[in-house]
Backbone as JSON, one array per atom type, in Angstrom:
{
  "sequence": "XXXXXXXXXXXXXXXXXXXXXXXXXXXXXXXXXXXXXXXXXXXXXXXXXXXXXXXXXXXXXXXXXXXXXXXXXXXXXXXXXXXXXXXXXXXXXXXXXXXXXXXXXXXXXXXXXXXXXXXXXXXXXXXXXXXXXXXXXXXXXXXXXXXXXXXXXXXXXXXXXXXXXXXXXXX",
  "N": [[74.44, 27.88, 25.58], [71.03, 28.18, 26.36], [68.31, 27.77, 23.99], [66.19, 29.46, 24.44], [65.65, 31.95, 26.85], [64.15, 32.84, 29.85], [64.09, 35.76, 31.28], [62.69, 36.82, 33.44], [62.27, 34.58, 35.03], [64.92, 33.56, 35.53], [66.2, 35.75, 36.58], [65.57, 36.5, 39.34], [66.22, 38.42, 41.31], [67.35, 40.58, 39.86], [67.72, 41.79, 36.49], [69.06, 42.55, 33.22], [68.79, 43.69, 29.9], [70.16, 44.13, 26.65], [70.05, 46.17, 23.66], [67.44, 46.15, 22.56], [66.23, 48.25, 21.25], [68.23, 49.23, 19.55], [71.78, 50.13, 19.62], [72.28, 51.58, 22.0], [70.29, 51.07, 23.78], [68.61, 49.8, 26.7], [66.85, 47.41, 28.7], [65.5, 46.99, 31.85], [64.85, 45.0, 34.8], [61.74, 45.62, 36.22], [61.29, 47.09, 39.31], [63.51, 45.77, 40.24], [66.5, 44.73, 42.05], [68.57, 46.46, 41.48], [71.23, 45.76, 41.38], [72.87, 45.31, 39.19], [75.26, 46.89, 37.18], [76.04, 48.73, 34.34], [79.08, 49.41, 33.25], [80.25, 50.51, 31.04], [82.79, 50.35, 28.56], [85.25, 49.65, 26.01], [85.04, 50.7, 22.59], [82.53, 51.03, 20.0], [79.12, 50.51, 20.53], [76.85, 48.46, 18.85], [73.59, 47.8, 17.74], [71.93, 44.63, 17.37], [69.94, 42.23, 15.8], [69.86, 39.48, 15.4], [70.46, 37.23, 16.99], [70.89, 33.76, 17.69], [69.79, 32.69, 19.92], [66.99, 33.34, 21.99], [65.38, 35.73, 24.1], [63.02, 36.34, 26.73], [60.67, 38.22, 28.7], [58.56, 39.34, 31.42], [58.42, 41.33, 33.19], [59.55, 43.89, 32.76], [61.05, 47.22, 32.76], [61.31, 49.73, 31.01], [60.22, 48.52, 28.83], [57.6, 46.57, 29.13], [57.14, 43.79, 28.51], [58.45, 41.03, 26.57], [58.42, 38.52, 24.12], [59.96, 37.04, 22.38], [62.7, 37.89, 21.83], [65.47, 38.46, 19.85], [67.46, 40.24, 20.07], [70.46, 42.15, 20.79], [73.66, 43.57, 21.63], [76.78, 44.46, 20.09], [80.38, 44.8, 19.81], [83.12, 45.69, 17.81], [86.47, 44.52, 17.04], [89.78, 43.92, 18.27], [90.53, 44.23, 21.71], [88.33, 45.75, 22.35], [85.16, 45.91, 24.13], [82.92, 45.04, 26.85], [82.09, 46.28, 30.11], [80.88, 45.21, 33.16], [79.24, 45.3, 36.34], [78.34, 43.72, 39.38], [76.74, 44.41, 42.28], [77.59, 43.54, 45.55], [75.8, 41.98, 48.32], [76.2, 40.8, 50.69], [75.1, 38.35, 50.76], [74.92, 35.07, 49.22], [75.17, 34.92, 45.7], [74.08, 34.26, 42.31], [75.11, 34.78, 39.07], [74.07, 35.02, 35.75], [75.38, 35.33, 32.64], [74.71, 36.18, 29.37], [76.15, 35.88, 26.4], [78.23, 36.32, 23.42], [80.31, 35.51, 20.53], [81.56, 36.56, 17.31], [83.33, 35.35, 14.73], [85.68, 35.59, 16.26], [87.78, 35.62, 19.22], [86.6, 35.69, 22.39], [87.07, 36.98, 25.66], [86.31, 36.47, 28.96], [86.71, 38.04, 31.94], [86.51, 37.67, 35.38], [86.41, 39.22, 38.46], [86.86, 40.18, 41.89], [86.07, 43.18, 43.57], [87.24, 43.42, 45.98], [89.65, 42.19, 45.85], [91.92, 39.4, 45.15], [92.18, 36.41, 43.04], [91.88, 36.59, 39.42], [89.39, 35.18, 37.5], [89.08, 33.46, 34.46], [87.42, 32.94, 31.37], [87.18, 31.62, 28.09], [85.83, 32.08, 24.85], [85.57, 30.97, 21.61], [85.36, 31.12, 18.06], [86.59, 30.83, 14.98], [85.29, 30.88, 12.53], [82.54, 31.38, 12.46], [79.65, 32.34, 14.41], [79.3, 32.08, 18.0], [77.63, 31.3, 21.0], [77.2, 31.71, 24.58], [76.29, 30.77, 27.91], [77.4, 32.12, 30.7], [78.14, 31.29, 34.01], [78.41, 32.63, 37.19], [79.17, 32.33, 40.52], [79.06, 33.92, 43.66], [79.96, 35.53, 46.78], [79.84, 38.52, 48.44], [80.76, 41.3, 50.54], [78.35, 43.81, 51.47], [78.07, 46.37, 49.13], [80.6, 45.91, 47.96], [81.98, 44.76, 44.78], [81.34, 42.46, 42.09], [83.25, 42.23, 39.29], [82.94, 42.18, 35.87], [84.42, 41.63, 32.77], [84.06, 41.58, 29.38], [85.66, 40.91, 26.55], [87.0, 41.46, 23.24], [89.46, 39.38, 22.35], [90.92, 38.38, 20.2], [90.64, 38.74, 16.67], [89.3, 37.11, 13.76], [88.73, 37.93, 11.26], [88.76, 40.66, 8.94], [86.42, 41.98, 8.89], [84.89, 43.04, 11.18], [85.22, 41.23, 13.51], [83.88, 40.22, 16.58], [82.62, 40.7, 20.01], [79.57, 39.95, 21.62], [76.72, 41.01, 23.54], [73.91, 40.02, 25.28], [72.21, 39.66, 27.59], [72.05, 39.87, 31.23], [71.55, 38.25, 34.31], [70.54, 38.1, 37.76], [70.32, 36.09, 40.59]],
  "CA": [[73.36, 28.76, 25.97], [69.72, 27.65, 25.96], [67.7, 28.42, 22.82], [65.33, 30.52, 24.95], [65.89, 32.29, 28.26], [63.13, 33.67, 30.47], [64.79, 36.62, 32.23], [61.87, 36.95, 34.65], [62.48, 33.37, 35.84], [66.31, 33.4, 35.97], [66.66, 36.97, 37.24], [64.64, 36.76, 40.44], [66.6, 39.66, 41.99], [67.6, 41.66, 38.91], [68.2, 41.43, 35.16], [69.25, 43.66, 32.29], [68.86, 43.24, 28.51], [70.71, 45.17, 25.77], [69.85, 46.19, 22.22], [66.06, 45.98, 22.1], [65.93, 49.36, 20.33], [69.48, 49.78, 19.05], [73.02, 49.93, 20.36], [72.37, 52.24, 23.29], [69.09, 50.83, 24.58], [68.58, 48.72, 27.69], [65.62, 47.16, 29.45], [65.84, 46.45, 33.17], [63.77, 44.42, 35.59], [60.96, 46.59, 36.96], [61.38, 46.84, 40.75], [64.66, 44.89, 40.52], [67.36, 45.14, 43.16], [69.53, 47.47, 41.04], [72.59, 45.25, 41.62], [73.64, 45.25, 37.95], [75.7, 48.19, 36.67], [76.75, 48.75, 33.07], [80.17, 50.35, 33.46], [80.82, 50.95, 29.76], [83.7, 49.48, 27.83], [85.85, 50.27, 24.82], [84.42, 50.38, 21.31], [81.17, 51.5, 19.72], [78.07, 49.48, 20.63], [75.95, 48.4, 17.71], [72.46, 46.91, 17.96], [71.9, 43.45, 16.53], [68.68, 41.52, 16.02], [69.94, 38.16, 14.79], [70.98, 36.17, 17.86], [70.22, 32.46, 17.56], [69.07, 32.47, 21.17], [65.96, 34.35, 22.21], [65.03, 35.99, 25.49], [61.69, 36.88, 26.99], [60.46, 38.69, 30.06], [57.22, 39.87, 31.66], [58.53, 42.29, 34.3], [60.51, 44.91, 32.36], [60.76, 48.61, 33.13], [61.01, 50.57, 29.85], [59.37, 47.69, 27.97], [57.01, 45.65, 30.11], [57.31, 42.38, 28.2], [58.9, 40.59, 25.25], [58.22, 37.07, 24.09], [60.85, 36.34, 21.46], [63.69, 38.88, 21.41], [66.8, 37.99, 19.42], [68.3, 41.44, 20.06], [71.6, 42.32, 21.67], [74.62, 44.55, 21.14], [78.13, 43.95, 19.88], [81.42, 45.78, 19.53], [84.12, 45.08, 16.94], [87.88, 44.81, 17.13], [90.58, 43.47, 19.42], [90.64, 45.17, 22.82], [87.03, 46.37, 22.66], [84.27, 45.03, 24.87], [81.94, 45.52, 27.81], [82.4, 46.17, 31.54], [79.7, 45.14, 33.99], [79.49, 45.06, 37.76], [77.2, 43.3, 40.2], [77.03, 44.88, 43.62], [77.37, 42.54, 46.59], [74.8, 42.27, 49.35], [76.51, 40.0, 51.85], [74.49, 37.04, 50.56], [75.36, 34.32, 48.05], [74.5, 35.31, 44.46], [74.43, 33.59, 41.06], [74.96, 35.65, 37.91], [74.06, 34.38, 34.44], [75.73, 36.27, 31.59], [74.4, 35.63, 28.06], [77.05, 36.62, 25.52], [78.73, 35.52, 22.3], [81.37, 36.02, 19.65], [81.43, 36.31, 15.88], [84.64, 35.3, 14.1], [86.59, 36.2, 17.23], [87.97, 35.0, 20.53], [86.17, 36.56, 23.48], [87.64, 36.64, 26.96], [85.57, 36.96, 30.11], [87.46, 38.1, 33.2], [85.68, 37.92, 36.55], [87.22, 39.47, 39.64], [86.16, 40.83, 42.99], [86.65, 44.49, 43.88], [87.95, 43.27, 47.25], [90.93, 41.54, 45.59], [91.92, 37.97, 44.87], [92.54, 36.03, 41.67], [90.97, 36.81, 38.31], [88.95, 33.94, 36.83], [88.95, 33.75, 33.04], [86.81, 31.97, 30.46], [87.39, 32.02, 26.7], [84.88, 31.56, 23.87], [86.19, 31.26, 20.32], [85.01, 30.45, 16.82], [87.18, 31.64, 13.93], [84.56, 30.77, 11.27], [81.14, 31.79, 12.57], [79.31, 32.85, 15.73], [79.11, 31.14, 19.1], [77.04, 31.93, 22.18], [77.4, 30.97, 25.83], [75.74, 31.22, 29.18], [78.44, 32.05, 31.72], [77.57, 31.29, 35.36], [79.36, 33.05, 38.22], [78.62, 32.32, 41.88], [79.94, 34.7, 44.52], [79.44, 36.19, 47.97], [80.64, 39.71, 48.72], [80.14, 42.22, 51.51], [77.49, 44.85, 50.92], [78.78, 47.48, 48.5], [81.71, 45.43, 47.13], [81.48, 44.44, 43.45], [81.85, 41.47, 41.14], [83.56, 42.97, 38.07], [82.97, 41.31, 34.69], [84.9, 42.28, 31.55], [83.88, 40.71, 28.21], [86.51, 41.63, 25.62], [87.53, 40.81, 22.04], [90.88, 39.1, 22.54], [91.52, 38.2, 18.87], [89.66, 38.66, 15.57], [89.68, 36.2, 12.68], [88.25, 38.52, 10.02], [88.86, 42.12, 8.95], [85.05, 42.51, 8.83], [84.21, 43.2, 12.46], [85.22, 40.18, 14.52], [83.32, 40.93, 17.72], [81.93, 40.08, 21.13], [78.22, 40.45, 21.78], [76.11, 40.95, 24.86], [72.46, 39.99, 25.17], [71.55, 39.9, 28.87], [72.64, 39.36, 32.47], [70.51, 38.04, 35.33], [71.05, 37.83, 39.1], [69.38, 35.47, 41.55]],
  "C": [[72.04, 28.13, 25.52], [69.16, 28.42, 24.77], [66.78, 29.56, 23.23], [65.58, 30.7, 26.44], [64.76, 33.2, 28.73], [63.81, 34.49, 31.57], [64.01, 36.81, 33.52], [62.12, 35.77, 35.59], [63.91, 33.29, 36.37], [66.85, 34.61, 36.72], [65.72, 37.37, 38.37], [64.95, 38.07, 41.16], [66.72, 40.84, 41.02], [67.96, 41.06, 37.56], [68.3, 42.69, 34.31], [69.42, 43.06, 30.89], [69.31, 44.41, 27.63], [70.19, 45.02, 24.35], [68.43, 46.08, 21.71], [65.68, 47.05, 21.08], [67.22, 50.04, 19.85], [70.63, 49.66, 20.04], [73.11, 50.57, 21.73], [71.19, 51.94, 24.21], [69.26, 49.66, 25.54], [67.17, 48.6, 28.25], [66.06, 46.51, 30.75], [64.61, 45.82, 33.8], [63.06, 45.54, 36.35], [60.99, 46.19, 38.44], [62.47, 45.82, 41.08], [65.52, 45.48, 41.63], [68.35, 46.25, 42.78], [70.98, 47.05, 41.22], [73.47, 45.26, 40.38], [73.98, 46.67, 37.5], [76.43, 47.98, 35.35], [77.81, 49.82, 33.2], [80.91, 50.71, 32.18], [81.67, 49.9, 29.1], [84.2, 50.19, 26.6], [85.1, 49.82, 23.57], [82.99, 50.89, 21.22], [80.19, 50.34, 19.8], [77.12, 49.6, 19.45], [74.83, 47.42, 18.04], [72.44, 45.78, 16.95], [70.63, 42.69, 16.82], [68.69, 40.11, 15.45], [70.54, 37.08, 15.67], [70.2, 34.89, 17.65], [69.38, 32.17, 18.79], [68.11, 33.64, 21.38], [65.7, 34.51, 23.7], [63.61, 36.52, 25.56], [61.65, 37.38, 28.43], [59.03, 39.21, 30.18], [57.23, 40.91, 32.78], [59.56, 43.37, 34.0], [60.09, 46.31, 32.77], [60.38, 49.43, 31.9], [60.19, 49.82, 28.81], [58.86, 46.55, 28.85], [57.27, 44.18, 29.79], [57.87, 42.2, 26.79], [58.79, 39.08, 25.25], [59.24, 36.34, 23.25], [61.93, 37.27, 20.93], [65.02, 38.22, 21.06], [67.82, 39.12, 19.44], [69.43, 41.37, 21.07], [72.46, 43.44, 21.12], [75.96, 43.87, 20.93], [79.09, 45.11, 19.69], [82.57, 45.05, 18.83], [85.55, 45.43, 17.35], [88.56, 44.4, 18.42], [90.71, 44.59, 20.45], [89.34, 45.84, 23.2], [86.14, 45.38, 23.41], [83.38, 45.77, 25.84], [82.45, 45.34, 29.23], [81.1, 46.23, 32.33], [80.12, 44.93, 35.43], [78.19, 44.59, 38.4], [77.57, 43.62, 41.64], [76.66, 43.82, 44.64], [76.37, 42.99, 47.64], [75.1, 41.55, 50.66], [75.94, 38.6, 51.77], [75.05, 36.38, 49.3], [74.52, 34.71, 46.84], [74.96, 34.41, 43.31], [74.12, 34.56, 39.93], [75.01, 34.78, 36.66], [74.31, 35.48, 33.41], [75.51, 35.58, 30.26], [75.14, 36.47, 27.02], [77.53, 35.73, 24.38], [79.86, 36.2, 21.56], [80.95, 35.81, 18.2], [82.81, 36.46, 15.27], [85.7, 35.96, 14.98], [86.79, 35.26, 18.42], [87.57, 36.04, 21.57], [86.75, 36.06, 24.79], [86.81, 37.3, 28.05], [86.47, 36.89, 31.33], [86.48, 38.45, 34.31], [86.59, 38.11, 37.75], [86.38, 40.19, 40.68], [86.84, 42.16, 43.29], [87.44, 44.44, 45.18], [89.31, 42.59, 47.08], [90.78, 40.05, 45.34], [92.2, 37.69, 43.41], [91.46, 36.41, 40.66], [90.64, 35.44, 37.72], [88.64, 34.3, 35.39], [88.28, 32.6, 32.31], [86.98, 32.52, 29.05], [86.35, 31.33, 25.82], [85.4, 31.95, 22.5], [85.53, 30.47, 19.2], [85.56, 31.31, 15.69], [86.35, 31.71, 12.64], [83.13, 31.3, 11.3], [80.89, 32.35, 13.97], [79.13, 31.72, 16.74], [78.57, 31.91, 20.29], [77.27, 31.07, 23.41], [76.6, 31.61, 26.95], [76.84, 31.02, 30.2], [77.77, 32.16, 33.08], [78.66, 31.63, 36.36], [78.63, 33.06, 39.56], [79.59, 33.05, 42.79], [79.19, 35.16, 45.77], [80.39, 37.34, 48.27], [79.96, 40.55, 49.79], [79.29, 43.27, 50.79], [78.34, 45.99, 50.37], [80.0, 47.08, 47.68], [81.13, 44.95, 45.8], [82.14, 43.21, 42.84], [82.04, 42.24, 39.85], [83.72, 41.99, 36.92], [83.42, 42.13, 33.48], [84.84, 41.28, 30.42], [84.52, 41.44, 27.03], [86.87, 40.8, 24.39], [89.03, 40.63, 22.26], [91.6, 38.96, 21.2], [90.41, 38.14, 17.84], [90.22, 37.77, 14.47], [89.17, 36.67, 11.33], [88.49, 40.03, 10.07], [87.48, 42.79, 8.97], [84.35, 42.39, 10.18], [84.11, 41.94, 13.31], [84.83, 40.83, 15.84], [82.91, 40.04, 18.87], [80.56, 40.74, 21.23], [77.71, 40.22, 23.18], [74.61, 40.99, 24.68], [71.81, 40.34, 26.51], [72.41, 39.42, 30.02], [71.51, 39.29, 33.5], [71.16, 37.68, 36.66], [69.94, 37.17, 39.92], [70.11, 35.18, 42.84]]
}
């Protein structure tokens, strides 16, 4: 993952950022396409302000701009995680997901609501934290969804091995 991400630049169509004001807060792209849906997930979301990577934006809705945000959210324990969806438009799309782990193995499953194989990526560090920028390219009919599930697959500490979520952008 890059040390700094400009969500305004990478999320030309839409973007969403988590944790700016705690575990339940989100900031969305003002006048974005609305293609990104937060569909919940298991586990309690906790706000975090210590990501090594920072994001910025200048076209937010609930918060117009940020220049150096290290905030995000995380959830602890095997089986817990986040569910996101990106709604298809009939055109080719690229999704950038900015996420990480802390003393855990995280598993990202990407599938299409129209069927087909599940694509999986794993991010693991049993000793510390690790972040990644996951890139998914897809084309779906209007209304169909790209479904993303970011889950704690295994923990390596009894003290809250977790997966974290910082942002997602669509272009």
